[in-house]
Amino acid sequence: MSDPLLPVLLAVPVVVLACQAGGRAVRLLGQPPVIGEILAGILLGPSLLGWLAPTVQHHLLPPSVLPVTSALGNLGLMAFLFLIGLELDLRSLRTTRGAVAAVSLTGLLLPLALGAGLAAALYPQFAPDGVGRLPFTLFVAVALSITAFPVLARILADRGLETTPLGAFALACAATDDALAWCLLTAAVALATTGTALSALTTLALTAAYAAALALIRPLLRSLLERAGRTGDELVLALLFAGLCLSAYITDQIGVHPAFGAFLFGAAAPRGLPAVERSAARIRAVVLPLLLPLFFVDAGLHTDFSHLPAGQWGWGAAILAVAVVGKWGGAAGAARLTGADWRWSAAVGTLMNCRGLTELVVLGIGLQTGVITETLFTLLVIMTVITTAATAPILRRVAGDDPRMTPTAPHDDPERAPAPEATR
């Protein structure tokens, strides 16, 4: 009997190195690494390798190895969401006022409304058997309203714009937008997995109670991590990693995807502790480059461009159009109505239309919970790649030499990455 570990020993380095190569290649084109990593995962799947050399693809990624790589990829995903929660400044959300609130809400509500209308047309053809119209509609609407806060931060940092008026404004809008979108996504998943409105409300209530409990024990968690930090960073790292896993397990038992639990634990983790910051940096430097690519390839194996019927490409164009009109139009239009000029408004709309890995996470959750089919997943992935890849070049063209949208200081090193590596 062959050793079941051997296929894993081949699959993991192939995926990790392919994603690293893809990320580095697209950086040369001025794109965030996540674009190359997503594309590498897709190309290892049936869209290219499985189409050109099915025997090679089967040897590299045999069915027996997929449960293992999927589990490892989801572990990397949970570590990523823990870091996003840790980096989310909740105080900035409480102080959001005026134009930021208007852009955030309009940039969420308009794509939600347009997405709901599109979902009504998609439902007869793309809804999985047994999925109700309401959870399907809510999920598609939320998927079209996502802004990738981490990728947005990375794009701004790469251009030296994170401290400019445009950068600060866009990050505040994206943080508020994403916080609201994750709440709606929790509702959509709860409704889809429980089947009834009463059960979904119960799941949401339990999730809210758990989030409140994490907030209440935050001082205790801070004290625990401070004491652990006096003995060494290794204990802090172990406590954080154990905490995000246990939190993910709890939300899974509640009936919500484990990713939410990891995100909530990150949001509740104390900030400002040197040992916590160093431990988070270790997770970012080791877990994300090695495990998160396995999530990309797991998504890529469910993304098959080669078998999309010709008629489905029309639906793909409709999805892309609704996503761009809703997100870009909502954010840019709201900025214009608050008194901003068209250049500023167009730049804000361009940044808010960026989706990146956050969107891929949302789509993966929808696929895993059975809310969407693999065909619709593929069409939504296409939309994600296009809108993310378009952000940086369009922003360069829109910003021009406007001092509000140019770096405050020169950044000569093209590899400079002041934003955390988690911001993918």
XYZ file of C-alpha atoms in Angstrom:
424
model
C 0.000 0.000 0.000
C 1.441 3.381 -0.949
C 2.125 5.929 1.739
C -0.736 8.524 1.790
C 1.795 11.169 2.813
C 3.711 10.974 -0.474
C 1.115 12.785 -2.668
C 0.959 15.577 -0.084
C 4.747 15.953 -0.172
C 4.498 16.554 -3.916
C 1.329 18.674 -4.034
C 2.251 21.196 -1.333
C 5.562 22.423 -2.824
C 4.084 22.526 -6.333
C 1.216 24.741 -5.191
C 3.303 26.969 -2.925
C 6.004 27.586 -5.525
C 3.464 28.157 -8.316
C 1.642 30.781 -6.247
C 4.922 32.466 -5.288
C 5.942 32.602 -8.941
C 2.559 33.973 -9.957
C 2.632 36.633 -7.259
C 6.121 37.803 -8.220
C 5.270 37.836 -11.918
C 2.261 40.116 -11.562
C 4.145 42.499 -9.253
C 6.324 43.305 -12.262
C 3.118 44.469 -13.966
C 2.162 46.687 -11.032
C -0.470 44.285 -9.695
C -0.926 43.049 -6.108
C 0.497 39.523 -5.587
C -2.946 38.094 -4.883
C -3.794 38.368 -8.597
C -0.935 36.064 -9.529
C -1.701 33.705 -6.668
C -5.347 33.402 -7.688
C -4.368 32.864 -11.312
C -1.809 30.217 -10.334
C -4.461 28.337 -8.402
C -6.842 28.537 -11.353
C -4.198 27.415 -13.864
C -3.382 24.339 -11.773
C -7.036 23.323 -11.977
C -9.171 22.100 -14.871
C -9.106 25.466 -16.643
C -5.590 24.919 -17.999
C -3.461 22.093 -16.590
C -6.410 19.710 -16.337
C -7.368 20.606 -19.900
C -3.889 20.450 -21.480
C -2.392 17.607 -19.432
C -5.026 15.838 -17.330
C -2.624 13.006 -16.471
C -0.059 15.455 -15.082
C -2.709 17.326 -13.129
C -4.042 14.082 -11.681
C -0.513 13.082 -10.657
C 0.226 16.419 -9.000
C -3.178 16.802 -7.359
C -4.803 13.366 -7.093
C -8.265 13.103 -5.474
C -6.732 11.417 -2.418
C -4.672 14.513 -1.572
C -7.443 17.084 -1.968
C -9.040 16.652 1.497
C -5.628 17.221 3.083
C -4.702 20.256 0.977
C -8.211 21.666 1.447
C -7.923 21.361 5.233
C -4.480 22.981 5.232
C -5.712 25.736 2.925
C -8.644 26.480 5.190
C -6.249 26.662 8.130
C -4.260 29.257 6.211
C -7.504 31.066 5.410
C -8.443 31.224 9.093
C -4.986 32.568 9.961
C -5.431 35.237 7.279
C -8.830 36.296 8.641
C -7.434 36.348 12.179
C -4.813 38.842 10.977
C -7.457 40.925 9.208
C -9.456 41.094 12.432
C -6.312 41.993 14.360
C -5.472 44.808 11.938
C -9.010 46.227 11.819
C -9.116 49.440 13.861
C -12.579 49.363 15.407
C -12.065 52.822 16.893
C -11.971 54.292 13.396
C -15.381 52.743 12.712
C -16.872 54.457 15.757
C -15.566 57.830 14.628
C -16.711 57.538 11.018
C -18.694 60.595 10.071
C -20.014 62.597 7.159
C -18.709 61.785 3.726
C -17.077 58.538 4.836
C -20.386 57.224 6.172
C -22.237 58.350 3.032
C -19.762 56.705 0.657
C -19.606 53.509 2.729
C -23.364 53.076 2.985
C -24.136 54.020 -0.610
C -21.246 51.878 -1.831
C -22.853 48.972 0.009
C -26.583 49.569 -0.495
C -26.544 50.230 -4.263
C -24.667 47.026 -5.172
C -26.866 45.145 -2.702
C -29.986 46.390 -4.474
C -28.615 45.759 -7.988
C -27.207 42.397 -6.897
C -30.577 41.346 -5.515
C -32.200 42.175 -8.852
C -29.560 40.204 -10.735
C -29.890 37.290 -8.308
C -33.586 37.073 -9.099
C -32.665 36.494 -12.754
C -29.857 34.067 -11.856
C -31.858 31.966 -9.415
C -33.708 29.635 -11.846
C -30.502 28.621 -13.623
C -27.725 28.941 -11.025
C -29.237 28.167 -7.625
C -28.318 24.707 -6.268
C -31.158 22.294 -5.617
C -32.775 22.875 -2.255
C -31.438 26.411 -1.762
C -34.180 28.934 -1.122
C -34.572 32.132 -3.101
C -33.919 34.403 -0.092
C -30.512 32.998 0.988
C -29.370 32.774 -2.636
C -30.427 36.357 -3.333
C -28.862 37.676 -0.146
C -25.580 35.880 -0.785
C -25.234 37.073 -4.393
C -26.114 40.625 -3.336
C -23.465 40.568 -0.598
C -20.871 39.020 -2.947
C -21.320 41.921 -5.370
C -20.975 44.534 -2.599
C -17.623 43.438 -1.133
C -14.584 45.724 -0.991
C -11.236 44.061 -0.277
C -9.937 46.169 2.608
C -6.597 44.274 2.817
C -5.848 44.395 -0.921
C -6.870 48.037 -0.995
C -4.423 48.772 1.819
C -1.671 46.951 -0.077
C -2.303 48.875 -3.317
C -2.253 52.199 -1.474
C 0.910 51.272 0.443
C 2.720 50.118 -2.697
C 2.066 53.527 -4.236
C 2.883 55.428 -1.036
C -0.697 56.702 -0.755
C -1.688 55.251 2.602
C -1.163 58.580 4.439
C -2.586 60.856 1.727
C -6.099 62.304 2.040
C -7.307 59.844 -0.602
C -5.711 56.862 1.142
C -7.051 57.710 4.578
C -10.530 58.374 3.197
C -10.665 55.173 1.121
C -9.402 52.980 3.967
C -11.992 54.388 6.370
C -14.750 53.753 3.801
C -13.524 50.224 3.069
C -13.244 49.306 6.757
C -16.807 50.434 7.433
C -18.074 48.768 4.262
C -16.428 45.433 5.063
C -17.652 45.405 8.660
C -21.249 45.783 7.451
C -20.792 43.295 4.606
C -19.465 40.592 6.945
C -22.530 41.024 9.159
C -24.787 40.551 6.123
C -22.742 37.574 4.963
C -23.169 35.958 8.369
C -26.927 36.372 7.970
C -26.889 34.890 4.445
C -24.861 31.841 5.482
C -26.964 31.297 8.595
C -30.145 31.444 6.541
C -28.746 29.058 3.937
C -27.467 26.476 6.418
C -30.415 26.506 8.830
C -33.194 26.684 6.246
C -35.722 28.714 8.230
C -35.831 32.353 9.263
C -36.294 31.421 12.951
C -33.263 29.131 12.932
C -31.228 31.773 11.137
C -32.192 34.373 13.749
C -31.174 31.939 16.482
C -27.799 31.398 14.797
C -27.280 35.136 14.409
C -28.217 35.723 18.036
C -25.731 33.083 19.188
C -23.046 34.591 16.968
C -23.726 38.068 18.370
C -23.617 36.680 21.903
C -20.298 35.006 21.188
C -18.869 38.223 19.732
C -20.054 40.103 22.828
C -18.452 37.472 25.068
C -15.139 37.910 23.262
C -15.373 41.667 23.768
C -16.052 41.183 27.493
C -13.097 38.875 28.027
C -10.732 41.087 26.053
C -9.154 42.591 29.227
C -8.632 39.059 30.564
C -7.098 37.990 27.266
C -4.798 40.994 27.349
C -3.654 40.145 30.849
C -3.067 36.510 29.878
C -1.011 37.444 26.831
C 0.987 40.033 28.799
C 1.963 37.359 31.325
C 2.744 34.877 28.573
C 4.897 37.467 26.831
C 7.185 37.655 29.864
C 8.105 33.995 29.395
C 8.725 34.226 25.657
C 7.036 34.797 22.318
C 6.581 31.070 21.721
C 3.836 30.818 24.336
C 2.056 33.895 22.961
C 2.192 32.437 19.448
C 0.777 29.137 20.696
C -2.034 30.879 22.596
C -3.012 33.027 19.596
C -3.000 30.126 17.177
C -4.937 27.910 19.582
C -7.379 30.744 20.206
C -8.155 31.351 16.545
C -8.662 27.617 15.953
C -10.946 27.203 18.987
C -12.894 30.328 18.047
C -13.364 28.943 14.537
C -14.558 25.647 16.048
C -17.099 27.475 18.237
C -18.651 29.419 15.356
C -18.782 26.229 13.311
C -20.735 24.580 16.132
C -23.037 27.600 16.252
C -23.766 27.084 12.572
C -21.587 29.795 11.020
C -18.519 29.201 8.862
C -15.299 28.749 10.924
C -13.751 31.737 9.124
C -16.034 34.053 11.096
C -14.709 32.683 14.379
C -11.098 33.321 13.394
C -11.999 36.858 12.315
C -13.849 37.568 15.577
C -10.944 36.306 17.660
C -8.576 38.564 15.725
C -10.868 41.548 16.313
C -10.968 40.746 20.055
C -7.224 40.159 20.427
C -5.409 42.992 22.232
C -3.337 45.424 20.209
C -0.212 47.270 21.167
C 1.489 44.345 22.925
C 4.961 43.785 21.432
C 4.741 40.008 21.922
C 1.385 39.898 20.107
C 2.726 41.982 17.234
C 5.781 39.760 16.883
C 3.667 36.601 17.012
C 1.264 37.989 14.403
C 4.277 38.762 12.211
C 5.401 35.131 12.519
C 1.983 33.865 11.478
C 2.009 36.295 8.576
C 5.503 35.326 7.467
C 5.170 31.544 7.751
C 1.556 30.374 7.691
C 0.296 32.639 4.908
C 2.974 31.915 2.270
C 2.842 28.176 2.961
C -0.813 27.402 3.673
C -2.911 30.116 2.024
C -1.816 29.081 -1.509
C -3.501 25.738 -0.845
C -6.766 27.656 -0.465
C -6.176 29.251 -3.879
C -5.657 25.917 -5.562
C -8.716 24.477 -3.821
C -10.714 27.363 -5.287
C -8.978 26.878 -8.638
C -10.055 23.247 -8.802
C -13.664 24.455 -8.654
C -13.073 27.100 -11.327
C -13.377 25.664 -14.820
C -13.418 28.131 -17.701
C -13.096 25.409 -20.329
C -16.541 23.934 -19.703
C -18.513 27.168 -19.467
C -21.215 27.084 -22.156
C -21.210 30.029 -24.530
C -24.444 31.316 -23.041
C -22.905 31.535 -19.579
C -20.381 34.119 -20.702
C -23.276 36.507 -21.197
C -24.224 36.005 -17.567
C -20.581 36.626 -16.654
C -20.679 39.965 -18.470
C -23.902 40.865 -16.655
C -22.348 39.996 -13.289
C -19.295 42.141 -14.061
C -21.425 45.068 -15.223
C -23.677 44.980 -12.157
C -20.671 44.660 -9.839
C -18.874 47.649 -11.344
C -21.928 49.881 -11.743
C -23.110 49.138 -8.226
C -19.813 49.485 -6.414
C -18.028 52.112 -8.461
C -21.191 54.044 -9.212
C -22.418 53.968 -5.623
C -19.141 55.079 -4.070
C -18.237 57.646 -6.732
C -21.762 59.034 -6.876
C -21.961 59.406 -3.099
C -18.568 61.134 -2.991
C -19.714 63.542 -5.706
C -22.948 64.320 -3.851
C -20.983 65.156 -0.704
C -19.169 67.910 -2.604
C -16.068 66.185 -3.973
C -14.904 66.871 -7.528
C -15.140 64.209 -10.211
C -11.453 63.240 -10.118
C -11.576 62.545 -6.386
C -14.940 60.791 -6.711
C -13.709 58.576 -9.553
C -10.601 57.613 -7.543
C -12.712 56.695 -4.506
C -15.064 54.625 -6.671
C -12.097 52.843 -8.282
C -10.625 51.904 -4.911
C -13.946 50.743 -3.481
C -14.461 48.522 -6.538
C -11.363 46.474 -5.576
C -12.315 42.980 -4.349
C -9.275 40.711 -4.163
C -8.870 37.863 -1.708
C -11.751 39.003 0.490
C -14.154 38.308 -2.357
C -12.559 34.926 -3.013
C -13.008 34.063 0.674
C -16.680 35.014 0.483
C -17.181 32.960 -2.677
C -15.412 29.987 -1.112
C -17.740 30.166 1.877
C -20.734 30.237 -0.455
C -19.459 27.224 -2.378
C -18.632 25.238 0.768
C -22.039 25.917 2.294
C -23.827 25.040 -0.951
C -25.392 28.459 -1.604
C -23.969 28.723 -5.136
C -23.028 26.257 -7.859
C -19.528 25.765 -9.247
C -20.599 27.454 -12.490
C -21.713 30.613 -10.695
C -18.593 30.419 -8.541
C -16.480 30.461 -11.713
C -18.318 33.487 -13.122
C -17.920 35.373 -9.830
C -14.209 34.516 -9.716
C -13.804 36.033 -13.195
C -15.468 39.219 -11.940
C -13.157 39.232 -8.900
C -9.978 38.922 -10.949
C -11.001 41.624 -13.436
C -12.113 44.207 -10.856
C -9.023 43.641 -8.710
C -6.588 43.763 -11.629
C -8.190 46.949 -12.962
C -7.826 48.895 -9.699
C -4.146 49.911 -9.829
C -3.916 50.952 -13.531
C -7.211 52.866 -13.429
C -6.170 54.607 -10.216
C -2.895 55.726 -11.843
C -4.804 57.176 -14.778
C -7.467 58.884 -12.657
C -5.083 60.309 -10.043
C -2.678 61.908 -12.505
C -0.571 64.499 -10.679
C -3.288 65.520 -8.211
C -1.423 66.279 -4.935
C -4.226 64.687 -2.902
C -3.555 61.397 -4.681
C 0.235 61.391 -4.987
C 2.777 60.072 -2.491
C 3.784 62.413 0.304
C 7.399 61.253 -0.058
C 9.285 59.437 -2.819
C 9.452 55.638 -2.634
C 12.317 54.467 -4.772
C 12.185 50.780 -3.869
C 9.561 49.005 -5.966
C 9.564 46.134 -3.519
C 8.694 48.389 -0.610
C 5.731 46.915 1.212
C 4.916 48.933 4.342
C 1.551 47.265 4.662
C 1.561 43.863 6.363
C 1.994 40.896 4.053
C -1.454 39.756 5.145
C -2.908 42.593 3.087
C -3.384 40.529 -0.015
